[in-house]
Coordinates of C-alpha atoms in Angstrom, one line a residue:
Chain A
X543 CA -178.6 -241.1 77.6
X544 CA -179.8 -244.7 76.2
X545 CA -178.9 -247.4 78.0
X546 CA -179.0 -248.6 82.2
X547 CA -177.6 -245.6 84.5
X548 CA -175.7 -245.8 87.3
X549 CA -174.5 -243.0 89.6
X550 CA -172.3 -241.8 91.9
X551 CA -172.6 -239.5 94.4
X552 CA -169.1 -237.6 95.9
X553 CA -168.1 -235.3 98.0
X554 CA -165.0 -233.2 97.4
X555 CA -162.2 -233.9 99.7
X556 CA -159.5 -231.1 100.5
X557 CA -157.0 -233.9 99.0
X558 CA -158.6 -234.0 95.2
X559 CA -157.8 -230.4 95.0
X560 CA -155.0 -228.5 92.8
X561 CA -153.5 -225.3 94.3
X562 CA -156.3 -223.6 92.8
X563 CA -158.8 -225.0 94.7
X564 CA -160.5 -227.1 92.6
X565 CA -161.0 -230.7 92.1
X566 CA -157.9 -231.9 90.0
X567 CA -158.4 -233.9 86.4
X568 CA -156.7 -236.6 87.3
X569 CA -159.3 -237.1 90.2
X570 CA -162.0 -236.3 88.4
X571 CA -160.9 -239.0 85.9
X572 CA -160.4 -241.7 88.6
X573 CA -164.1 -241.2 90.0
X574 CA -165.2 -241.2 86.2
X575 CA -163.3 -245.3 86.5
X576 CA -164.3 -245.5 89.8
X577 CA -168.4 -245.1 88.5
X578 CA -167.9 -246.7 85.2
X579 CA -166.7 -250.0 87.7
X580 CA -169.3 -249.9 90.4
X581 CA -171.8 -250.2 87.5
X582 CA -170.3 -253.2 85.8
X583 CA -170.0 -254.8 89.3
X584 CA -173.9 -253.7 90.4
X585 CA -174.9 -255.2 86.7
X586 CA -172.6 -258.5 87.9
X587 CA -169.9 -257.9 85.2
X588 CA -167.1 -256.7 86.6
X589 CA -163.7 -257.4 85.8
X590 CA -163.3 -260.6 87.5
X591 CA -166.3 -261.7 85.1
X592 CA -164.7 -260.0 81.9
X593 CA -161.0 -261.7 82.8
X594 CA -162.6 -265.4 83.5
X595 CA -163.7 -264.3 79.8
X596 CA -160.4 -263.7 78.7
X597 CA -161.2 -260.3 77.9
X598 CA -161.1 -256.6 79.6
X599 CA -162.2 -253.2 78.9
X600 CA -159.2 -250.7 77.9
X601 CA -160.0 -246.8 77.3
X602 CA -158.5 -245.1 73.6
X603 CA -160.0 -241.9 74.0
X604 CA -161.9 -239.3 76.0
X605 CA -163.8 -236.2 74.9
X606 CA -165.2 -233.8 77.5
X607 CA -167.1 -230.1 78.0
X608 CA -167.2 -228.1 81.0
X609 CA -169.6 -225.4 81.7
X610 CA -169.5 -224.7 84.9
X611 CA -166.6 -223.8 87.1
X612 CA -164.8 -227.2 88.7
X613 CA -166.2 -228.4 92.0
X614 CA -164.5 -227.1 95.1
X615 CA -163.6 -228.8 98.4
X616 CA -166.6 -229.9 100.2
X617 CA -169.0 -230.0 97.6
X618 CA -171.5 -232.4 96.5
X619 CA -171.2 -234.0 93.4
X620 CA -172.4 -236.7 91.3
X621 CA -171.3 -238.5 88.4
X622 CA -174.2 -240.2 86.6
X623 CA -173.0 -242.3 83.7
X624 CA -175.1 -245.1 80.9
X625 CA -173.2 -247.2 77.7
X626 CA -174.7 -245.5 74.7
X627 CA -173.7 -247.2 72.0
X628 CA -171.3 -250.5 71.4
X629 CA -170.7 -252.2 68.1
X630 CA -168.3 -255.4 68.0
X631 CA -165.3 -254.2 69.6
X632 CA -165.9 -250.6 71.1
X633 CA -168.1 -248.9 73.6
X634 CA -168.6 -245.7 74.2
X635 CA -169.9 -244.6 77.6
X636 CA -170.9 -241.3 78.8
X637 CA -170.3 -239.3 82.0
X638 CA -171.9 -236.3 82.6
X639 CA -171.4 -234.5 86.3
X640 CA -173.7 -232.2 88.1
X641 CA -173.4 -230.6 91.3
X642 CA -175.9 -230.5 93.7
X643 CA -178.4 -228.3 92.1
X644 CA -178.7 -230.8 89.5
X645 CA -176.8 -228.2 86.9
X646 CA -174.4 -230.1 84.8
X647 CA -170.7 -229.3 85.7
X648 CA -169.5 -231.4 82.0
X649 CA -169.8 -234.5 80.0
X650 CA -167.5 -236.6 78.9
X651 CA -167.5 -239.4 76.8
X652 CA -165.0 -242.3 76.5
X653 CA -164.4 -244.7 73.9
X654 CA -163.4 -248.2 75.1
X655 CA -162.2 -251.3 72.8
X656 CA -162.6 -254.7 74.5
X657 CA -159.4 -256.6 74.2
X658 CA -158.4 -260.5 74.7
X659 CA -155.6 -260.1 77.5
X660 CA -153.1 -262.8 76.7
X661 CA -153.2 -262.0 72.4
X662 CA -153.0 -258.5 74.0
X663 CA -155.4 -257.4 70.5
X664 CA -158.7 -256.4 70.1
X665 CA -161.6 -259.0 70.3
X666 CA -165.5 -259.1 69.8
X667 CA -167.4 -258.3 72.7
X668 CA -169.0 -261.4 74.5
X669 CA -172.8 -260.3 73.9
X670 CA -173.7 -261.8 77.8
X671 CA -171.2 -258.9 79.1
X672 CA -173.3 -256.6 77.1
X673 CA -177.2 -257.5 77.9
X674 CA -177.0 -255.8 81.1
X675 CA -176.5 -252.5 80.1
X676 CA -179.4 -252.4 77.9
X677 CA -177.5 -250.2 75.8
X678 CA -178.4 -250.1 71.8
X679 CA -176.2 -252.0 69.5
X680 CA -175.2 -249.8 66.8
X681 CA -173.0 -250.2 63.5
X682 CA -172.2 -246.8 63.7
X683 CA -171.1 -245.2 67.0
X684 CA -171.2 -241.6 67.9
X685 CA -168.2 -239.5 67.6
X686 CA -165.6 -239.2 70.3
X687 CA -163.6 -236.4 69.1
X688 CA -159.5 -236.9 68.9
X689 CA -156.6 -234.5 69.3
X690 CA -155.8 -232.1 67.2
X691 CA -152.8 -234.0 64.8
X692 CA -149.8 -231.5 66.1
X693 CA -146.2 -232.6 65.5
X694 CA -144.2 -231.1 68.9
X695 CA -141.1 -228.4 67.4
X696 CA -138.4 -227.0 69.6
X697 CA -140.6 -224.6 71.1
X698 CA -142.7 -227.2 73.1
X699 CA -141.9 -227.2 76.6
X700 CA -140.5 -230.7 77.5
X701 CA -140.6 -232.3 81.3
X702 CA -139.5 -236.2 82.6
X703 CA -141.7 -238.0 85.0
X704 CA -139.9 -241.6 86.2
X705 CA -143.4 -244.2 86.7
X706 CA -143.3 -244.3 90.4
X707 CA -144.3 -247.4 92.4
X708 CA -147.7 -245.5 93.4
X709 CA -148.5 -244.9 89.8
X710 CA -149.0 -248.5 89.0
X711 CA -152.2 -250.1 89.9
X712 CA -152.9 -253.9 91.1
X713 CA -152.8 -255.1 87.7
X714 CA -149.8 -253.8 87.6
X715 CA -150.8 -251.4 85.0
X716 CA -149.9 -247.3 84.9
X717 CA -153.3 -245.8 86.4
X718 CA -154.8 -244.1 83.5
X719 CA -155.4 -240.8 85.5
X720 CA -151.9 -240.9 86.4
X721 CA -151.2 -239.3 82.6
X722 CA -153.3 -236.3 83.2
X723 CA -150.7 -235.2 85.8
X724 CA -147.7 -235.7 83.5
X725 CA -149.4 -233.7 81.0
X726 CA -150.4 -230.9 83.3
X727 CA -147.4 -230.9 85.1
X728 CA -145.4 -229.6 82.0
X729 CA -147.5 -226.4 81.6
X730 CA -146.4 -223.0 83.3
X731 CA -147.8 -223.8 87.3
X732 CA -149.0 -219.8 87.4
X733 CA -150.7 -220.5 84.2
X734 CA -152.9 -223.6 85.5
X735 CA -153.6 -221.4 88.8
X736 CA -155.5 -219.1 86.7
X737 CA -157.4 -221.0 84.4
X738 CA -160.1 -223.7 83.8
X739 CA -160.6 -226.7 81.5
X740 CA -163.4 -226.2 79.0
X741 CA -162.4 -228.8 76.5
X742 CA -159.9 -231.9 76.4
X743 CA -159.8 -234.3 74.0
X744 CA -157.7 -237.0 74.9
X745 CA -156.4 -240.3 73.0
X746 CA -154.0 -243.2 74.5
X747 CA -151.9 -244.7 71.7
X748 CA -149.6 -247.1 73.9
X749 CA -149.3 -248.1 77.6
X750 CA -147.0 -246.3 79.6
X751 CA -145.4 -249.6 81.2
X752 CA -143.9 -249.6 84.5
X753 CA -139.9 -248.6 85.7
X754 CA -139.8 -246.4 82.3
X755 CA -139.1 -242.2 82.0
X756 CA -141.7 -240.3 80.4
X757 CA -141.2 -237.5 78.5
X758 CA -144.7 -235.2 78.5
X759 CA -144.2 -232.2 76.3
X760 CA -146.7 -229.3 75.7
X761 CA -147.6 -226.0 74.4
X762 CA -149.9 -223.5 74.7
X763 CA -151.5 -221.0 72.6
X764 CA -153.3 -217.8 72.9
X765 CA -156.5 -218.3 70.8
X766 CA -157.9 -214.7 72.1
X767 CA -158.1 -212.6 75.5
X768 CA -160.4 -215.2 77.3
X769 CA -159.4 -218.7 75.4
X770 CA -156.2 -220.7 75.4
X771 CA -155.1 -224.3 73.5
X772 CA -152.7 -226.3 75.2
X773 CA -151.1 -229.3 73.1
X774 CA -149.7 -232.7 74.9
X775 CA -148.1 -235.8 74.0
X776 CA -146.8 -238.1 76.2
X777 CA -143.3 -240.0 75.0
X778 CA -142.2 -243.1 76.2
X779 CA -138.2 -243.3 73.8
X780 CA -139.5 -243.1 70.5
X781 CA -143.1 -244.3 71.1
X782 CA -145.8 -242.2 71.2
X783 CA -147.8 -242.9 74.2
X784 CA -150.7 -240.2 74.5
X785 CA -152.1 -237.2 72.9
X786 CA -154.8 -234.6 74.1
X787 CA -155.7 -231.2 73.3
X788 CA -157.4 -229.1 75.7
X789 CA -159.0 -225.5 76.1
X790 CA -159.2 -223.0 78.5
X791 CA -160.9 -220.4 80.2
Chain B
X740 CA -159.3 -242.2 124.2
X741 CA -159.9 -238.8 125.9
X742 CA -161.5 -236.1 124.6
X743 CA -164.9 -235.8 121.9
X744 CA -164.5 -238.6 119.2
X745 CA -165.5 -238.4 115.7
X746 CA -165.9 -241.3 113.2
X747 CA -164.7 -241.0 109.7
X748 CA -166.2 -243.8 107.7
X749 CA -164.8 -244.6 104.1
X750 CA -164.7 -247.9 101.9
X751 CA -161.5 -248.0 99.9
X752 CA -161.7 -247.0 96.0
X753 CA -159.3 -249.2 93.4
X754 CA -157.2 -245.9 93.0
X755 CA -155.9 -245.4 96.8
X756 CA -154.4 -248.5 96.8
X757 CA -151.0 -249.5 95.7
X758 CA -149.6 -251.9 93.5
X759 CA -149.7 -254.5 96.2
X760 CA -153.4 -253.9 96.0
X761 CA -153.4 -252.7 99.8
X762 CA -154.2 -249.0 100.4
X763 CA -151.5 -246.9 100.3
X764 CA -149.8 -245.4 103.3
X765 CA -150.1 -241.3 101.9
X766 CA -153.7 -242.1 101.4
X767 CA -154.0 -243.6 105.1
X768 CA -152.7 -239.9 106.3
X769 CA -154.9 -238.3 103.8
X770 CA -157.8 -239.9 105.2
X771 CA -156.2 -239.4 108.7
X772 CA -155.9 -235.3 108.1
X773 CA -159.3 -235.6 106.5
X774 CA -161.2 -237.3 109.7
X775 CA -159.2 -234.5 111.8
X776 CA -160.7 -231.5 109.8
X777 CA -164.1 -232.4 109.8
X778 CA -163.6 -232.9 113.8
X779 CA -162.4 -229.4 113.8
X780 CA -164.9 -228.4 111.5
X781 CA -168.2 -230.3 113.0
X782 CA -166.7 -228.3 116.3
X783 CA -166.6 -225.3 114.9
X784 CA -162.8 -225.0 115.3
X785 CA -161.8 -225.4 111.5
X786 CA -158.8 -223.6 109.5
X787 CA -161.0 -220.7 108.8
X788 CA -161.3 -220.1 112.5
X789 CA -157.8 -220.3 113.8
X790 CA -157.1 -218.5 110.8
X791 CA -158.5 -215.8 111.8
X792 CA -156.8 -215.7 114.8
X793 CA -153.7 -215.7 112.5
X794 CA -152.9 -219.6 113.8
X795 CA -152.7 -223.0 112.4
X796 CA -151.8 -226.8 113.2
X797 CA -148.6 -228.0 111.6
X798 CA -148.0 -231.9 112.1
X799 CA -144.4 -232.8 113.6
X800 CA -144.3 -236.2 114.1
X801 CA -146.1 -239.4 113.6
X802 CA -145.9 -242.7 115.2
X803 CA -147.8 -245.7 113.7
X804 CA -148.4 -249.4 115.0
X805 CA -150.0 -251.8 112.5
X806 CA -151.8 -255.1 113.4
X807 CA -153.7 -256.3 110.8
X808 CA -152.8 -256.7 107.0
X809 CA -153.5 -253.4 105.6
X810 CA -156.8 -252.3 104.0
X811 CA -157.7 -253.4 100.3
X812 CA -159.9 -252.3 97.8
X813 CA -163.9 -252.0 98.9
X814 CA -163.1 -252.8 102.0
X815 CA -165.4 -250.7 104.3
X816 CA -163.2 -248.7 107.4
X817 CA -163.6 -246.2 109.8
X818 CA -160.9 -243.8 111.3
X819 CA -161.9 -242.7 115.0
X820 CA -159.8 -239.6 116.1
X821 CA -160.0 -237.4 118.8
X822 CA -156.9 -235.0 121.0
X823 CA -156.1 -237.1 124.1
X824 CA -154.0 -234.3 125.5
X825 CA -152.9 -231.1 124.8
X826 CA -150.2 -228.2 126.6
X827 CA -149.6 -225.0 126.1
X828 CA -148.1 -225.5 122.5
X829 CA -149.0 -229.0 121.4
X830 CA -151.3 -231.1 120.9
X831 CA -151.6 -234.8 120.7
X832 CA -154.2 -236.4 117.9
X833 CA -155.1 -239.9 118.2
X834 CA -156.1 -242.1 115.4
X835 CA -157.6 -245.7 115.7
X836 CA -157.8 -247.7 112.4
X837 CA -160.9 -250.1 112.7
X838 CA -162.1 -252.6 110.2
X839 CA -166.0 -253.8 109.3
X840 CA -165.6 -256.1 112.6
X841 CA -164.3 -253.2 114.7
X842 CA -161.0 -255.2 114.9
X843 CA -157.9 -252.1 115.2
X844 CA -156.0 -252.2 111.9
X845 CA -153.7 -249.8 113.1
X846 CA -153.0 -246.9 115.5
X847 CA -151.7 -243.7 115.1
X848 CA -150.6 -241.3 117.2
X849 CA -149.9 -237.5 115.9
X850 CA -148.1 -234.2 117.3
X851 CA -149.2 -231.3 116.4
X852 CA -147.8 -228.0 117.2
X853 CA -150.0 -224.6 116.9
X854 CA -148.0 -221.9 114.6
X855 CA -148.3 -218.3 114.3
X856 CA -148.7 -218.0 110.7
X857 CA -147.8 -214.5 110.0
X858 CA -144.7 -214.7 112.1
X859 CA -143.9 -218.6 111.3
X860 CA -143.4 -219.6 115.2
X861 CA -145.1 -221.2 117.8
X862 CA -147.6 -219.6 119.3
X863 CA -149.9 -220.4 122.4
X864 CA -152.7 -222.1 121.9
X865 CA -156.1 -220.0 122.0
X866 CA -158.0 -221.4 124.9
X867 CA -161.1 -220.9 123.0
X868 CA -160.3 -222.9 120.2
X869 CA -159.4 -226.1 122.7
X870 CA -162.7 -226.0 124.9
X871 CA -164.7 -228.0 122.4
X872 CA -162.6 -231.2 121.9
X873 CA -163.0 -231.3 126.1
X874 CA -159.5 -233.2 126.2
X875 CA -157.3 -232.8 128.9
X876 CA -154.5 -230.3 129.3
X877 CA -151.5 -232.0 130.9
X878 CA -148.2 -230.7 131.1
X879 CA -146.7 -233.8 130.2
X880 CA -147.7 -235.2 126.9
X881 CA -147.5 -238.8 125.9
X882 CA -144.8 -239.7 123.8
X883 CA -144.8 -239.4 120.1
X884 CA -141.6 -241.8 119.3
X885 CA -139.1 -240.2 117.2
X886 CA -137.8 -241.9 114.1
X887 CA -134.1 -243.5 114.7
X888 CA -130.8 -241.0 114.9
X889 CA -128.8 -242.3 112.0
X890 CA -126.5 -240.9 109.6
X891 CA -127.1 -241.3 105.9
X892 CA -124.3 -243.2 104.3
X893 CA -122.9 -243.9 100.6
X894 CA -124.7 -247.2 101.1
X895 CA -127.9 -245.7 100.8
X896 CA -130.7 -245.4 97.9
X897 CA -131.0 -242.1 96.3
X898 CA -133.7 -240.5 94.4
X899 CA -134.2 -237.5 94.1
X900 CA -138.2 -236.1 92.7
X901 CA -139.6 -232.5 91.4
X902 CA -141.9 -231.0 93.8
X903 CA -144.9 -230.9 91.1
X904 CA -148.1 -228.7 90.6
X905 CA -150.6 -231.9 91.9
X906 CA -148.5 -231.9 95.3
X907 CA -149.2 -228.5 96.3
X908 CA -152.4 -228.0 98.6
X909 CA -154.9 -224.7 97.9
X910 CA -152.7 -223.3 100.8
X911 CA -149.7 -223.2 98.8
X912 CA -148.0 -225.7 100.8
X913 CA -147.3 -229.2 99.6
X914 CA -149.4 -232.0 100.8
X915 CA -148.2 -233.8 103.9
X916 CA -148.7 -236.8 102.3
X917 CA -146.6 -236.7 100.1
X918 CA -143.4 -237.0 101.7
X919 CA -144.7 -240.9 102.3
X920 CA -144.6 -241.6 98.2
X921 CA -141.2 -239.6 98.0
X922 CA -139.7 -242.0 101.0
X923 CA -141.5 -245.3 99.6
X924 CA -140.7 -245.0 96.1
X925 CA -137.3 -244.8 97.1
X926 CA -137.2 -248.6 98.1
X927 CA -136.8 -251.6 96.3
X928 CA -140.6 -251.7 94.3
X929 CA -140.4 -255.4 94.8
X930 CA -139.8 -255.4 97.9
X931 CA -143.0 -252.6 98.4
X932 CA -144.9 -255.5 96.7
X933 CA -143.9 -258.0 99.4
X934 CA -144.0 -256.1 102.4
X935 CA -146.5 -254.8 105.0
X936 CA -145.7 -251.6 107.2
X937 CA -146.1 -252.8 111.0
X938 CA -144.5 -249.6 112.7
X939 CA -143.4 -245.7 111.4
X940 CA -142.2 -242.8 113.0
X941 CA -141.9 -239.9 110.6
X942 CA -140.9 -236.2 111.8
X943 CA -140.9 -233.3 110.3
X944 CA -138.3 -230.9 110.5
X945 CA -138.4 -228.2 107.5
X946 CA -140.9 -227.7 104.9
X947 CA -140.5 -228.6 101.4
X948 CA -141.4 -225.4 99.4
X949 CA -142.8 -225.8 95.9
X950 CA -140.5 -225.6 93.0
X951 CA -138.1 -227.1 94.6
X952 CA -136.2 -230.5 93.8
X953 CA -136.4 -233.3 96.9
X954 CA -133.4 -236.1 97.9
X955 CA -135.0 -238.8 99.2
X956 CA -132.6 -241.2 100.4
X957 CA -132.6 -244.4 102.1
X958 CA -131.7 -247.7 103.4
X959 CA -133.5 -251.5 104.4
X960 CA -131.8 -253.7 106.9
X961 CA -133.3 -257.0 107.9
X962 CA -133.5 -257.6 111.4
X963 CA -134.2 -261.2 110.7
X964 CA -135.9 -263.5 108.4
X965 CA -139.5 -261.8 108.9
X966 CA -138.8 -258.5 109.7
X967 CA -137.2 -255.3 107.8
X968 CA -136.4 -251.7 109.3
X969 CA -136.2 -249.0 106.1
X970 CA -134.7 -245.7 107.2
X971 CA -135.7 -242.6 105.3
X972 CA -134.4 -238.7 105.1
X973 CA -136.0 -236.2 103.2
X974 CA -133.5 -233.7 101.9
X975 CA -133.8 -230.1 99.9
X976 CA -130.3 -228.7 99.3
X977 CA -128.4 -229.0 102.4
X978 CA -131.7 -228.9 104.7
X979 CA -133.0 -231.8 106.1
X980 CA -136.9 -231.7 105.9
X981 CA -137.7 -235.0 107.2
X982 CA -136.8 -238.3 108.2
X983 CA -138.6 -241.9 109.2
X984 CA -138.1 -245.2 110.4
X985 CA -140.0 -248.0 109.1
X986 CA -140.5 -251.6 110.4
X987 CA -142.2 -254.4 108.4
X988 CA -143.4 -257.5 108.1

């Protein structure tokens, strides 16, 4: 992992969990934020320095690998997580989590474009926001992998979610882990009580803004007795909002 | 405060707190429950234990007094809890709500009524598992205020939200602190944004099973110009699960 680390340490709360018991993705995503921010504020650029700038970080797409089974209520974790690469308007930062035997619970890796936030478009990262990470400048950056390109048919399950008032964040923005749920949601509930994430691939297209209806529709498929795919995208009208594929156990 | 204390220390993360940028009030009873089972558990009375004895603590009511402007993000607080009295079937849970400077953000005061599980009634409460908290048994208990008795009219908001897979606890049952986001959302989201909660009452009359769809209805009033009372019921089909009264500033 090149670049300055940063981690941190958790403990599982009986709150973060899913009926099955283990930590949900949507939490694991927000302490994935929640350690990718405490290192821009212990390097002293945090958001308040990025917005003075004019500028702020937004995520496009996440790639991750579990090997172990998720973290249970109670137990120690920690998520230690370094830039790796960063070019002229993307980052990509990796996370990887272990538990408290220093085994590696999965790795994920995010790609982030810095954007000017009144042209809301992409703009060249200030190189003073980036000297701190002493992360290697690179004109090629290593692969975050998409979504599989699926159109939805008639067989895709299909479920509404209204954006709630908690699902909105102090910037007023849908909390990116709040998509996760949506996604999740739509698949058979006995089906996620009996399986694991191994794989997700996940790519935001479009903000979900607030006081709209989302439509998240899915599908799974049997791959082979121990594997499944499941398909996502989340609809906002006729904009595409989010895609992700993910595999499980 | 009768009976053994024990301190829950936590500094609040960017995704407990609401669009107002305060922490939210389903996260404040998550923390609450939280600080209550690792009493039970650092007394070796946890769920595993009166489970055993084929018991469990199910909350009734709550009653909530708010000084100070609600928690924000990084702020550093500590929730001290211990039972300040107990009877044959009940038990009374306080929580005090302290800030950095050990000035009281809020107090909280929680019924709690012990449940045979297998035959879903009360049941006495095993001496055994009371001796370590060394609170008194009384037969009177202090008050737990009940929210108001009103009737739900055509005037009132009406939302109605599907139980989903994330609300549901590893017990099967959903998260108590849920009901909090189903009542909130269900109130003007500007006026959420405005607003500080200074007093609840919440009871809880039925469970709400999963799968299931939820009516939350509900209605502000202004008292005068700096103060608001909310009124909240909780409905599945013709059962009414729960209901609250709200006052805020």
């Amino acid at each position: 992992m090149a670049g300055q680390k940063f981690i941190l340490e958790h403990q599982v709360n009986y709150y973060e969990c899913d009926p099955s018991g283990h930590l949900s993705l949507s939490m694991l995503v927000a302490l994935m934020i929640l350690a990718s921010e405490k290192q821009n504020a212990q390097l002293g650029v945090d958001e308040h320095v990025t917005k003075e700038l004019g500028g702020g970080w937004v995520i496009i797409d996440y790639e991750g690998h579990f090997q172990r089974e998720w973290p249970k209520e109670n137990e120690q974790i920690k998520f230690e997580t370094a830039i790796v690469a960063y070019n002229k308007y993307f980052v990509v930062r990796q996370f990887v989590i272990r538990d408290y035997h220093e085994q590696i619970i999965g790795t994920v890796n995010g790609l982030f474009v810095y954007m000017d936030l009144s042209k809301r478009r992409m703009a060249k990262i200030p190189e003073a926001i980036m000297t701190p990470y002493e992360a290697a400048s690179t004109l090629r950056l290593p692969k975050v992998a998409r979504p599989d390109k699926v159109e939805a048919t008639d067989e895709w399950r299909e479920n509404h979610y209204q954006v709630r008032y908690f699902d909105i964040d102090y910037n007023g923005h849908v909390n990116n882990a709040r998509y996760f749920d949506w996604m999740l949601d739509t698949l058979d509930h006995d089906f996620l009580l009996k399986h694991q994430i191994m794989e997700i691939r996940m790519n935001y297209e479009h903000e979900v803004r607030p006081q709209t209806e989302v439509n998240s529709m899915a599908i799974t498929i049997e791959n082979n007795a121990h594997e499944w795919t499941t398909q996502h995208q989340i609809w906002v009208g006729t904009q595409k909002c989010a895609t992700a594929t993910i595999k499980w156990r």
